[in-house]
Coordinates of C-alpha atoms in Angstrom, one line a residue:
Chain A
M1 CA -52.9 -46.9 0.3
G2 CA -49.2 -47.8 0.7
G3 CA -49.2 -49.3 -2.8
L4 CA -50.6 -46.1 -4.2
A5 CA -48.0 -44.1 -2.4
S6 CA -45.3 -46.3 -3.8
V7 CA -46.6 -45.7 -7.4
L8 CA -46.8 -41.9 -6.7
A9 CA -43.3 -41.6 -5.4
P10 CA -41.4 -42.5 -8.6
I11 CA -43.8 -40.4 -10.7
A12 CA -43.2 -37.4 -8.5
F13 CA -39.5 -38.0 -8.6
V14 CA -39.5 -38.2 -12.4
N15 CA -41.7 -35.1 -12.7
E16 CA -39.5 -33.2 -10.3
T17 CA -36.3 -34.1 -12.2
V18 CA -37.7 -33.6 -15.7
L19 CA -39.3 -30.3 -14.7
R20 CA -36.1 -29.0 -13.1
F21 CA -34.4 -29.6 -16.4
G22 CA -37.3 -27.9 -18.2
R23 CA -36.9 -24.9 -15.9
A24 CA -33.2 -24.7 -16.6
V25 CA -33.8 -24.7 -20.4
G26 CA -36.6 -22.2 -19.9
I27 CA -34.2 -19.9 -18.0
V28 CA -31.7 -20.0 -20.8
A29 CA -34.6 -19.5 -23.3
I30 CA -35.8 -16.3 -21.6
A31 CA -32.2 -14.9 -21.4
L32 CA -31.8 -15.7 -25.2
M33 CA -35.1 -13.9 -26.0
V34 CA -33.8 -10.7 -24.4
I35 CA -30.4 -11.0 -26.1
A36 CA -32.0 -11.6 -29.5
I37 CA -34.3 -8.6 -29.2
L38 CA -31.5 -6.3 -27.9
I39 CA -29.4 -7.4 -30.9
Q40 CA -32.3 -6.6 -33.2
V41 CA -32.6 -3.1 -31.6
F42 CA -28.9 -2.5 -31.8
F43 CA -28.6 -3.5 -35.5
R44 CA -31.8 -1.7 -36.6
Y45 CA -31.3 1.6 -34.8
V46 CA -27.6 1.8 -34.2
L47 CA -26.2 0.2 -37.3
G48 CA -29.2 0.8 -39.5
N49 CA -29.2 -2.8 -40.7
A50 CA -32.2 -4.9 -39.6
L51 CA -31.4 -8.6 -39.2
P52 CA -33.9 -11.2 -40.4
W53 CA -33.6 -13.8 -37.6
P54 CA -33.9 -12.2 -34.1
D55 CA -37.7 -11.9 -34.2
E56 CA -38.2 -15.6 -35.1
A57 CA -35.5 -16.8 -32.8
A58 CA -37.0 -14.9 -29.9
R59 CA -40.4 -16.4 -30.6
F60 CA -38.8 -19.8 -30.9
C61 CA -37.3 -19.4 -27.4
M62 CA -40.6 -18.0 -26.0
L63 CA -42.6 -21.0 -27.2
W64 CA -40.1 -23.4 -25.7
M65 CA -40.0 -21.4 -22.5
T66 CA -43.7 -21.7 -22.2
G67 CA -43.9 -25.4 -23.1
L68 CA -41.2 -26.3 -20.6
M69 CA -42.1 -24.0 -17.7
A70 CA -45.9 -24.0 -17.6
P71 CA -46.0 -27.6 -16.3
T72 CA -44.0 -26.6 -13.3
A73 CA -46.5 -23.8 -12.6
F74 CA -49.4 -26.4 -13.0
R75 CA -47.7 -28.7 -10.5
R76 CA -47.2 -25.9 -8.0
G77 CA -50.9 -24.8 -8.3
G78 CA -50.1 -21.8 -10.4
F79 CA -52.9 -22.3 -13.0
V80 CA -55.5 -19.6 -12.3
A81 CA -58.9 -21.1 -11.1
I82 CA -61.8 -20.1 -8.9
D83 CA -61.4 -22.7 -6.2
M84 CA -64.1 -21.4 -3.8
V85 CA -66.6 -24.2 -4.5
P86 CA -64.1 -27.1 -3.8
M87 CA -63.0 -25.3 -0.7
M88 CA -66.5 -24.6 0.6
L89 CA -67.7 -28.2 0.1
P90 CA -67.4 -30.8 2.9
R91 CA -63.9 -32.4 2.8
V92 CA -64.8 -35.6 0.9
L93 CA -67.1 -33.9 -1.6
G94 CA -64.5 -31.2 -2.3
Q95 CA -61.8 -33.8 -2.9
L96 CA -64.1 -35.7 -5.2
L97 CA -64.8 -32.5 -7.2
T98 CA -61.0 -31.8 -7.4
L99 CA -60.5 -35.3 -8.7
F100 CA -63.3 -34.8 -11.3
L101 CA -61.7 -31.5 -12.4
L102 CA -58.3 -33.2 -12.8
I103 CA -59.9 -35.9 -15.0
V104 CA -61.6 -33.2 -17.2
S105 CA -58.2 -31.5 -17.5
L106 CA -56.6 -34.9 -18.4
A107 CA -59.2 -35.4 -21.1
V108 CA -58.4 -32.0 -22.6
L109 CA -54.7 -32.8 -22.6
L110 CA -55.2 -36.2 -24.2
V111 CA -57.2 -34.7 -27.0
A112 CA -54.5 -32.0 -27.4
V113 CA -51.6 -34.5 -27.5
N114 CA -53.3 -36.4 -30.2
I115 CA -53.9 -33.3 -32.3
G116 CA -50.5 -32.0 -31.5
W117 CA -48.7 -35.1 -32.7
S118 CA -50.5 -35.0 -36.1
E119 CA -49.8 -31.2 -36.4
V120 CA -46.0 -31.7 -35.7
T121 CA -45.6 -34.7 -38.0
G122 CA -48.2 -33.5 -40.5
F123 CA -48.2 -31.1 -43.5
G124 CA -47.8 -27.8 -41.5
G125 CA -44.7 -29.1 -39.7
K126 CA -42.9 -29.8 -42.9
F127 CA -42.6 -26.1 -43.9
A128 CA -39.4 -24.3 -43.0
T129 CA -39.1 -21.4 -40.6
A130 CA -38.6 -18.0 -42.4
A131 CA -35.1 -17.1 -41.1
L132 CA -33.8 -19.7 -38.7
Y133 CA -30.7 -21.7 -39.8
I134 CA -28.3 -23.9 -37.8
P135 CA -24.7 -24.7 -38.9
T136 CA -24.1 -28.3 -39.8
S137 CA -20.4 -28.0 -40.2
F138 CA -17.6 -26.7 -38.0
G139 CA -16.5 -24.3 -40.8
F140 CA -20.0 -22.7 -40.8
D141 CA -20.2 -23.2 -44.6
E142 CA -23.2 -25.6 -44.4
W143 CA -26.5 -24.6 -42.9
Y144 CA -29.7 -26.4 -42.2
R145 CA -32.9 -24.5 -42.3
V146 CA -34.9 -25.2 -39.2
P147 CA -38.3 -26.8 -39.9
R148 CA -41.5 -25.3 -38.4
S149 CA -42.1 -28.6 -36.6
W150 CA -39.3 -27.7 -34.2
M151 CA -41.2 -24.7 -33.1
M152 CA -44.5 -26.5 -33.1
A153 CA -43.1 -29.3 -30.9
S154 CA -42.8 -26.9 -28.0
L155 CA -46.6 -27.0 -27.4
L156 CA -46.7 -30.8 -27.9
V157 CA -43.9 -31.3 -25.3
G158 CA -45.6 -28.9 -23.0
V159 CA -48.8 -30.9 -23.3
I160 CA -47.0 -34.2 -22.6
L161 CA -45.4 -32.7 -19.5
L162 CA -48.7 -31.4 -18.4
I163 CA -50.2 -34.9 -18.8
A164 CA -47.4 -36.3 -16.6
V165 CA -48.1 -33.6 -14.0
N166 CA -51.8 -34.2 -14.2
I167 CA -51.4 -38.0 -13.6
E168 CA -49.3 -37.2 -10.5
L169 CA -51.9 -34.7 -9.3
I170 CA -54.7 -37.3 -9.8
L171 CA -52.8 -39.9 -7.7
R172 CA -52.2 -37.2 -5.1
A173 CA -55.9 -36.4 -5.0
I174 CA -56.9 -40.1 -4.7
L175 CA -54.4 -40.6 -1.9
T176 CA -55.7 -37.5 -0.1
L177 CA -59.2 -38.7 -0.6
L178 CA -58.3 -42.0 1.0
G179 CA -56.9 -40.2 4.0
G180 CA -53.2 -40.6 3.1
G181 CA -52.4 -36.9 2.9
D182 CA -49.4 -37.3 5.1
L183 CA -47.8 -39.8 2.7
L184 CA -47.7 -37.3 -0.2
P185 CA -44.2 -36.4 -1.4
K186 CA -43.5 -32.7 -1.0
I187 CA -43.7 -30.4 -4.1
A188 CA -40.6 -28.1 -3.9
D189 CA -40.8 -24.2 -4.0
A190 CA -43.6 -21.7 -3.6
P191 CA -46.8 -21.3 -5.6
V192 CA -46.7 -19.3 -8.8
G193 CA -48.8 -16.1 -9.1
A194 CA -49.9 -14.7 -12.4
E195 CA -50.8 -11.0 -11.9
Chain B
M1 CA -76.3 -25.6 -30.0
L2 CA -72.9 -24.0 -30.1
I3 CA -74.2 -21.1 -28.0
W4 CA -74.3 -23.5 -25.0
F5 CA -70.6 -23.4 -24.8
L6 CA -70.8 -20.1 -22.8
P7 CA -73.0 -21.6 -19.9
T8 CA -70.9 -24.8 -20.0
F9 CA -67.7 -22.6 -19.7
L10 CA -69.2 -20.7 -16.8
I11 CA -70.2 -23.9 -15.0
F12 CA -66.6 -25.3 -15.4
L13 CA -65.2 -22.0 -14.2
M14 CA -67.5 -21.8 -11.1
I15 CA -66.7 -25.4 -10.0
G16 CA -63.0 -24.7 -10.0
L17 CA -61.6 -25.9 -13.3
P18 CA -58.5 -23.9 -14.1
V19 CA -59.3 -21.2 -16.6
F20 CA -56.9 -22.6 -19.2
F21 CA -58.7 -26.0 -19.3
A22 CA -62.2 -24.4 -19.1
L23 CA -61.4 -22.2 -22.1
L24 CA -60.6 -25.3 -24.2
A25 CA -63.0 -27.9 -22.6
A26 CA -66.3 -26.0 -23.0
P27 CA -66.0 -25.2 -26.7
G28 CA -64.3 -28.5 -27.4
I29 CA -67.1 -30.6 -25.9
L30 CA -69.7 -28.6 -27.8
L31 CA -67.9 -28.8 -31.1
W32 CA -67.6 -32.5 -30.6
L33 CA -71.3 -32.9 -29.8
N34 CA -72.0 -30.7 -32.8
G35 CA -70.0 -33.1 -35.0
Q36 CA -67.5 -30.3 -35.8
T37 CA -64.4 -32.4 -35.0
N38 CA -62.2 -30.5 -37.5
D39 CA -62.8 -27.4 -35.6
I40 CA -61.4 -29.0 -32.5
T41 CA -58.1 -29.2 -34.4
L42 CA -58.6 -25.5 -35.2
L43 CA -58.8 -24.9 -31.4
Y44 CA -55.4 -26.5 -30.9
R45 CA -53.9 -24.5 -33.8
N46 CA -55.2 -21.3 -32.4
V47 CA -53.6 -22.0 -29.0
Y48 CA -50.3 -22.4 -30.8
N49 CA -50.8 -19.5 -33.2
G50 CA -52.0 -17.3 -30.3
M51 CA -48.8 -17.9 -28.4
D52 CA -46.5 -17.5 -31.4
S53 CA -46.6 -13.7 -31.3
F54 CA -44.0 -11.0 -31.3
P55 CA -46.1 -8.4 -29.4
L56 CA -46.9 -10.9 -26.7
M57 CA -43.2 -11.2 -25.9
A58 CA -43.5 -7.9 -24.0
I59 CA -45.2 -9.8 -21.2
P60 CA -42.2 -11.9 -20.1
F61 CA -39.9 -8.9 -20.7
F62 CA -41.8 -6.5 -18.5
M63 CA -42.1 -9.2 -15.8
L64 CA -38.4 -9.7 -16.0
A65 CA -37.6 -6.0 -15.9
G66 CA -39.9 -5.6 -12.8
E67 CA -38.2 -8.6 -11.1
L68 CA -34.7 -7.2 -11.8
M69 CA -35.7 -3.7 -10.5
N70 CA -37.3 -5.1 -7.4
R71 CA -34.3 -7.3 -6.5
G72 CA -31.9 -4.6 -7.4
G73 CA -32.8 -2.4 -4.4
I74 CA -34.7 0.1 -6.5
T75 CA -37.8 -0.1 -4.3
I76 CA -36.0 1.4 -1.4
R77 CA -34.8 4.3 -3.5
L78 CA -38.3 5.0 -4.6
V79 CA -39.6 5.0 -1.1
E80 CA -36.9 7.3 0.1
F81 CA -37.7 9.7 -2.8
S82 CA -41.4 9.6 -1.9
Q83 CA -40.6 10.2 1.8
A84 CA -38.5 13.3 0.9
L85 CA -41.5 14.7 -0.9
M86 CA -44.4 13.7 1.3
G87 CA -43.1 12.3 4.6
H88 CA -43.8 15.5 6.5
F89 CA -47.6 15.5 5.9
R90 CA -49.9 14.1 8.5
G91 CA -50.4 10.5 7.6
G92 CA -47.0 10.8 5.8
L93 CA -46.1 7.2 5.5
A94 CA -49.5 6.4 4.1
H95 CA -49.0 9.1 1.4
V96 CA -45.5 7.7 0.8
N97 CA -47.0 4.3 0.3
V98 CA -49.4 5.6 -2.4
L99 CA -46.7 7.8 -4.1
S100 CA -44.3 4.9 -4.1
S101 CA -46.9 2.8 -5.8
I102 CA -47.4 5.4 -8.5
L103 CA -43.7 5.5 -9.1
F104 CA -43.3 1.7 -8.9
A105 CA -46.1 1.4 -11.5
G106 CA -43.9 3.1 -14.0
L107 CA -41.4 0.3 -13.6
S108 CA -43.5 -2.8 -13.2
G109 CA -47.0 -3.7 -14.5
S110 CA -47.8 -5.9 -11.6
A111 CA -50.0 -5.3 -8.5
V112 CA -48.6 -8.4 -6.8
A113 CA -45.0 -7.2 -7.2
D114 CA -46.0 -3.8 -5.9
T115 CA -47.8 -5.2 -2.8
S116 CA -44.9 -7.6 -1.9
A117 CA -42.1 -5.2 -2.6
L118 CA -43.6 -2.1 -1.0
G119 CA -45.6 -4.0 1.6
S120 CA -42.6 -5.8 3.1
M121 CA -40.9 -2.5 3.6
L122 CA -43.7 0.0 4.4
I123 CA -46.1 -2.1 6.5
P124 CA -43.6 -2.8 9.4
A125 CA -42.5 0.9 9.2
M126 CA -46.1 2.1 9.4
E127 CA -46.8 -0.2 12.3
K128 CA -43.8 1.2 14.1
Q129 CA -45.1 4.7 13.7
G130 CA -48.4 3.8 15.3
Y131 CA -50.7 2.9 12.3
T132 CA -52.7 -0.3 12.8
R133 CA -51.4 -3.3 10.9
R134 CA -54.7 -3.7 9.1
F135 CA -54.7 -0.1 7.9
A136 CA -51.1 -0.4 6.6
A137 CA -51.9 -3.6 4.8
A138 CA -55.1 -2.1 3.4
I139 CA -53.5 1.0 1.9
T140 CA -50.7 -1.1 0.5
A141 CA -53.2 -3.4 -1.2
A142 CA -55.4 -0.6 -2.4
S143 CA -52.5 1.5 -3.9
S144 CA -51.0 -1.6 -5.6
V145 CA -53.8 -1.7 -8.1
I146 CA -52.2 1.4 -9.7
G147 CA -49.4 -0.9 -10.9
P148 CA -51.3 -2.4 -13.8
I149 CA -53.1 0.9 -14.7
I150 CA -50.1 3.1 -15.2
P151 CA -47.9 1.9 -18.0
P152 CA -46.2 -0.5 -18.5
S153 CA -49.0 -2.8 -17.9
G154 CA -49.2 -6.6 -18.3
I155 CA -53.0 -6.7 -18.6
M156 CA -53.1 -3.9 -21.2
I157 CA -50.6 -5.8 -23.3
I158 CA -52.9 -8.9 -23.1
Y159 CA -56.0 -6.8 -23.9
A160 CA -54.3 -5.1 -26.8
Y161 CA -53.2 -8.5 -28.2
V162 CA -56.4 -10.4 -27.7
M163 CA -58.6 -7.5 -29.0
G164 CA -56.2 -6.2 -31.7
E165 CA -55.8 -2.7 -30.2
S166 CA -52.7 -0.6 -30.0
V167 CA -50.5 -1.2 -26.9
A168 CA -49.2 2.3 -27.1
A169 CA -52.8 3.8 -27.1
L170 CA -53.8 1.7 -24.1
F171 CA -50.6 2.6 -22.2
L172 CA -51.2 6.3 -22.8
A173 CA -54.9 6.0 -21.9
G174 CA -53.9 4.4 -18.5
I175 CA -51.8 7.3 -17.3
V176 CA -54.5 9.7 -16.1
P177 CA -56.8 7.0 -14.5
G178 CA -53.7 5.6 -12.7
V179 CA -52.8 9.0 -11.3
M180 CA -56.5 9.6 -10.4
V181 CA -56.6 6.5 -8.3
G182 CA -53.4 7.6 -6.6
V183 CA -54.7 11.2 -5.9
G184 CA -58.1 9.8 -4.8
L185 CA -56.4 7.5 -2.3
M186 CA -54.2 10.4 -1.0
L187 CA -57.4 12.6 -0.5
M188 CA -59.0 9.8 1.5
I189 CA -55.8 9.4 3.6
K190 CA -55.9 13.2 4.3
V191 CA -59.5 12.9 5.5
M192 CA -58.7 10.0 7.7
A193 CA -55.4 11.5 8.9
D194 CA -57.3 14.6 10.2
K195 CA -60.0 12.5 11.8
Y196 CA -57.8 9.9 13.4
D197 CA -54.7 12.1 14.0
F198 CA -52.3 10.0 12.0
P199 CA -48.6 10.6 12.7
V200 CA -46.2 12.5 10.4
A201 CA -43.4 10.3 9.1
S202 CA -40.5 12.6 9.2
R203 CA -39.5 16.3 9.5
K204 CA -39.7 18.3 6.4
Y205 CA -36.8 17.6 4.1
T206 CA -34.6 20.5 3.0
W207 CA -34.3 21.1 -0.8
P208 CA -30.7 19.8 -0.8
E209 CA -31.9 16.7 0.9
R210 CA -34.7 16.3 -1.6
R211 CA -32.2 16.8 -4.5
Q212 CA -30.0 14.1 -2.9
A213 CA -33.0 11.6 -2.7
S214 CA -34.0 12.5 -6.3
L215 CA -30.5 11.8 -7.6
K216 CA -30.6 8.4 -5.9
A217 CA -33.9 7.6 -7.5
F218 CA -32.9 9.2 -10.9
F219 CA -32.0 6.0 -12.8
P220 CA -35.1 4.0 -11.7
L221 CA -37.3 6.9 -12.5
L222 CA -35.8 7.1 -16.0
T223 CA -37.2 3.7 -16.9
P224 CA -40.8 4.8 -17.7
V225 CA -39.3 7.7 -19.7
I226 CA -37.3 5.3 -21.8
I227 CA -40.2 2.9 -22.2
L228 CA -42.8 5.5 -23.1
G229 CA -40.5 7.8 -24.8
G230 CA -39.1 5.0 -27.0
I231 CA -42.6 3.8 -28.0
L232 CA -44.1 7.3 -28.6
G233 CA -41.0 8.5 -30.4
G234 CA -41.4 5.6 -32.8
I235 CA -38.0 4.3 -31.8
F236 CA -39.1 1.0 -30.4
T237 CA -42.1 -1.3 -30.6
P238 CA -43.5 -2.1 -27.1
T239 CA -41.8 -5.5 -27.2
E240 CA -38.4 -3.9 -28.0
A241 CA -39.0 -1.2 -25.3
A242 CA -39.7 -4.1 -22.9
A243 CA -36.4 -5.8 -23.9
V244 CA -34.6 -2.5 -23.5
A245 CA -36.1 -2.1 -20.1
V246 CA -34.7 -5.5 -19.1
G247 CA -31.3 -4.5 -20.4
Y248 CA -31.5 -1.1 -18.6
A249 CA -32.6 -2.8 -15.3
F250 CA -29.7 -5.3 -15.7
I251 CA -27.1 -2.5 -16.2
I252 CA -28.5 -0.4 -13.3
G253 CA -28.6 -3.4 -10.9
F254 CA -25.2 -4.7 -11.8
F255 CA -23.0 -1.8 -12.7
V256 CA -24.6 1.4 -11.4
L257 CA -26.2 0.5 -8.1
R258 CA -24.2 -2.7 -7.8
T259 CA -27.0 -4.3 -5.8
L260 CA -27.6 -7.4 -7.9
T261 CA -25.3 -10.5 -7.9
L262 CA -25.0 -13.1 -10.7
K263 CA -26.1 -15.7 -8.2
E264 CA -29.6 -14.1 -8.1
V265 CA -30.0 -14.1 -11.9
P266 CA -31.3 -17.7 -12.4
E267 CA -34.0 -17.3 -9.8
I268 CA -35.0 -13.9 -11.3
L269 CA -35.2 -15.5 -14.8
S270 CA -37.1 -18.5 -13.4
N271 CA -39.7 -16.4 -11.6
A272 CA -40.3 -14.3 -14.6
G273 CA -40.5 -17.4 -16.9
L274 CA -42.9 -19.3 -14.7
T275 CA -45.3 -16.4 -14.3
S276 CA -45.1 -15.6 -18.0
A277 CA -45.6 -19.2 -19.1
V278 CA -49.0 -19.4 -17.3
V279 CA -50.1 -16.1 -18.9
L280 CA -48.9 -17.0 -22.4
L281 CA -50.8 -20.4 -22.3
L282 CA -53.9 -18.5 -21.1
V283 CA -53.6 -16.0 -23.9
G284 CA -53.2 -18.9 -26.4
A285 CA -56.3 -20.6 -25.0
A286 CA -58.1 -17.3 -25.2
M287 CA -57.4 -16.9 -28.9
A288 CA -58.8 -20.4 -29.4
F289 CA -61.9 -19.5 -27.3
K290 CA -62.3 -16.3 -29.3
T291 CA -62.6 -18.3 -32.5
V292 CA -65.5 -20.3 -31.1
V293 CA -67.1 -17.1 -29.7
S294 CA -67.2 -15.9 -33.3
L295 CA -68.4 -19.2 -34.7
S296 CA -71.2 -19.4 -32.2
H297 CA -72.5 -15.9 -32.9
A298 CA -72.7 -15.5 -29.1
P299 CA -71.8 -11.8 -29.1
E300 CA -74.7 -11.0 -31.4
Q301 CA -77.1 -12.9 -29.1
L302 CA -75.6 -11.4 -26.0
A303 CA -75.8 -8.0 -27.6
A304 CA -79.5 -8.5 -28.3
L305 CA -80.0 -9.6 -24.7
I306 CA -78.1 -6.6 -23.3
L307 CA -79.7 -4.2 -25.6
G308 CA -83.1 -5.6 -24.4
L309 CA -82.2 -4.3 -21.0
S310 CA -81.7 -0.7 -22.2
E311 CA -80.6 1.0 -25.4
N312 CA -79.0 3.8 -23.5
P313 CA -75.2 3.3 -23.5
L314 CA -74.8 5.2 -20.2
I315 CA -77.1 2.8 -18.4
L316 CA -75.5 -0.2 -20.1
L317 CA -72.0 1.0 -19.1
F318 CA -73.3 1.3 -15.5
L319 CA -74.6 -2.3 -15.7
I320 CA -71.4 -3.6 -17.3
N321 CA -69.3 -1.9 -14.6
L322 CA -71.4 -3.8 -12.0
L323 CA -70.9 -7.0 -13.8
L324 CA -67.1 -6.4 -14.2
F325 CA -66.8 -5.5 -10.5
V326 CA -68.6 -8.7 -9.4
V327 CA -66.4 -10.8 -11.8
G328 CA -63.3 -9.0 -10.5
M329 CA -64.2 -10.1 -7.0
F330 CA -63.8 -13.7 -8.0
L331 CA -61.4 -13.8 -10.9
D332 CA -58.0 -12.1 -11.5
A333 CA -57.8 -9.3 -14.0
G334 CA -55.8 -11.0 -16.7
P335 CA -58.0 -14.1 -17.1
A336 CA -61.1 -12.0 -16.8
I337 CA -60.0 -9.7 -19.6
I338 CA -59.1 -12.8 -21.7
I339 CA -62.6 -14.2 -21.2
L340 CA -64.8 -11.1 -21.3
G341 CA -62.9 -8.9 -23.7
P342 CA -63.9 -10.8 -26.9
I343 CA -67.5 -11.0 -25.7
L344 CA -68.2 -7.6 -24.4
A345 CA -66.0 -5.2 -26.4
P346 CA -67.7 -5.7 -29.8
I347 CA -71.1 -5.0 -28.2
F348 CA -70.0 -1.6 -26.7
T349 CA -68.0 -0.7 -29.7
S350 CA -71.1 -1.1 -31.8
L351 CA -72.9 1.2 -29.4
G352 CA -70.4 3.9 -30.2
V353 CA -68.1 3.5 -27.2
D354 CA -64.4 4.0 -28.3
P355 CA -62.6 0.7 -28.2
I356 CA -59.7 2.2 -26.2
H357 CA -62.1 3.9 -23.8
F358 CA -63.9 0.5 -23.2
A359 CA -60.5 -1.2 -22.8
I360 CA -59.6 1.3 -20.0
I361 CA -63.0 0.9 -18.3
M362 CA -62.5 -2.9 -18.3
S363 CA -58.9 -2.8 -17.3
V364 CA -59.3 -0.4 -14.4
N365 CA -62.5 -2.1 -13.1
L366 CA -61.0 -5.6 -13.2
T367 CA -57.7 -4.3 -11.7
V368 CA -59.5 -2.8 -8.8
G369 CA -61.1 -6.3 -8.4
L370 CA -57.6 -7.5 -7.5
A371 CA -58.1 -5.8 -4.1
T372 CA -61.7 -6.8 -3.5
P373 CA -62.8 -9.6 -1.2
P374 CA -63.4 -12.5 -1.3
M375 CA -60.8 -13.6 -3.9
G376 CA -58.7 -10.5 -4.5
L377 CA -55.2 -11.7 -5.2
V378 CA -53.4 -8.6 -3.7
L379 CA -55.5 -9.0 -0.5
F380 CA -53.9 -12.4 0.0
V381 CA -50.5 -11.1 -0.8
A382 CA -50.9 -8.2 1.6
A383 CA -52.2 -10.7 4.2
A384 CA -49.1 -12.9 3.7
V385 CA -46.7 -9.9 3.9
S386 CA -48.3 -8.3 6.9
R387 CA -49.4 -11.5 8.7
E388 CA -52.8 -9.9 9.2
K389 CA -56.1 -11.8 8.5
V390 CA -57.6 -11.3 5.0
E391 CA -61.0 -10.6 6.5
T392 CA -59.5 -7.8 8.7
I393 CA -57.7 -6.2 5.7
A394 CA -60.9 -6.6 3.6
K395 CA -62.8 -4.4 6.1
A396 CA -60.1 -1.8 6.4
I397 CA -59.8 -1.5 2.6
L398 CA -63.5 -0.5 2.1
P399 CA -62.9 3.4 2.3
F400 CA -60.2 3.1 -0.4
L401 CA -62.3 0.8 -2.5
A402 CA -65.0 3.4 -2.4
V403 CA -62.5 5.9 -3.8
E404 CA -61.5 3.5 -6.6
I405 CA -65.2 2.9 -7.5
I406 CA -65.7 6.6 -7.8
V407 CA -62.7 6.8 -10.1
I408 CA -64.1 3.9 -12.2
F409 CA -67.4 5.8 -12.8
L410 CA -65.5 9.1 -13.5
I411 CA -63.5 7.3 -16.2
T412 CA -66.6 5.6 -17.5
Y413 CA -68.7 8.8 -17.9
V414 CA -65.9 11.3 -18.8
P415 CA -64.1 9.6 -21.7
A416 CA -61.8 12.6 -22.0
L417 CA -60.0 11.6 -18.8
S418 CA -58.6 8.5 -20.5
M419 CA -58.8 9.5 -24.2
T420 CA -57.1 12.9 -24.2
I421 CA -53.5 11.8 -24.1
P422 CA -53.8 9.1 -26.7
R423 CA -55.8 11.6 -28.9
I424 CA -53.2 14.4 -28.5
T425 CA -50.4 12.0 -29.4
G426 CA -52.2 10.6 -32.4
F427 CA -52.6 7.1 -31.0
A428 CA -56.4 7.2 -31.0
N429 CA -59.1 8.9 -33.0

């Protein structure tokens, strides 16, 4: 049990650190979404000149916000589920069921990461976005058109982070099942609600 | 064989698999067993394409606007305004609780935000005036369901997106049902106030005092006017209106009321982002699920099954309300809409029920489910805020649930209640 706890501790630490960074980027992304749409409203209705990029830029930010923040919600138990059955079952059976559900989730995520990789590196990812460019020179005279794969990578990264969280949750479930609940590293912050 | 994905999905759901994974696992397994491995790739693509949507962006924006308003001390202004209007009635604070929920609903589309914001302020105040804690918690939870019915509404944005309806039409159709729930709850409070001799909250405010309270609440109360006025006037799309609401809440909180500090902003953004991320992933999975629903011809088979029970739409609507109510007891409104919308809506639309009318029946019914035991989310929030047991609140809420059930049936059988405003404004046929 001590061995399992010593495997779990570094995974929990890495997840905590990576997800904190993910949340920080997500916070910036949601702020940028608002700014992009307000710029769009200002240009369209005040200046009468609709810009081509705010819509796509805001969607770009929203996808990355989702990919980087959803794993934190998963780790904090914020994914909606009907957990009456695991709670009603006797302790050991309930924990076994929780473990089974986590394994099913992991299977879904592993299939998703496999497909996600081929999508990002495949034909669809090679297309360019409609209106997103980034400057490649300090004089702003050279621009690179952002490929679609940069947007598509948001879901792939999200799935990879969800896998990392899922592995941690599986180890936590096994440790709890073996009676080592008091050895579990704490998960910071409150649960996430969705309504 | 593909039709088996629905029972598989239900089993996964009932044993506690998170809805996001259940929406993908059940169809995925069946597609794999059916040898349709290419369609599993389609599932993944639809999750991505489902999330990559401009209209969907309104969800994080409205959540952010609600969070900014709540932190910015706007809640207390709404409560003071409500008290100036209704505090002198017998059962005054209970009426204030309901009226504040109606006003709060125009700023935020979330029942949980309503329960935690108003509950933390009004439950202790009601207790101090002699109401039992369970009653105070129960009326807070019961009135909070008005939040997602009156626009703006997170669940209606989800419904509109998943089912391809107009957000503006759904927003407009929710106004009368939301107000009806509020008025119904106030009538019940009046009956109970006379029977149990509830206290009055305050002396009757003079008109200058009322004007003062109105002025303090003026800027928050302008939010729904900006949102709805902007959408109806064709000035903004709902997403743009939501972004404008965020900008407006930011300006009010920082520069007009000066109640927000920059230090609070990261946490506000983080809360809105975390909650939205879960919802967006769910909507993405729902779009993938919807594809398999169509591939499997499940709606046709279910339609045949349902029509076998009766061909009378009125009886079927009664039965479907029962089903939705039971589902709402176990599942939150957003996920329930995501799962059941694509299955049930086509059946009732083919029976001649207006899609907007059906959307409102479903949204109101499942939203009321947020306050029903055993799994009603707002019951748990009310319990946490009031430190009262969920079971105790669940008993005390029953008279108010009865009112809400009556409203559900009124909305179901009198379509004009929800359809008149969208029809008058030209957003529905």
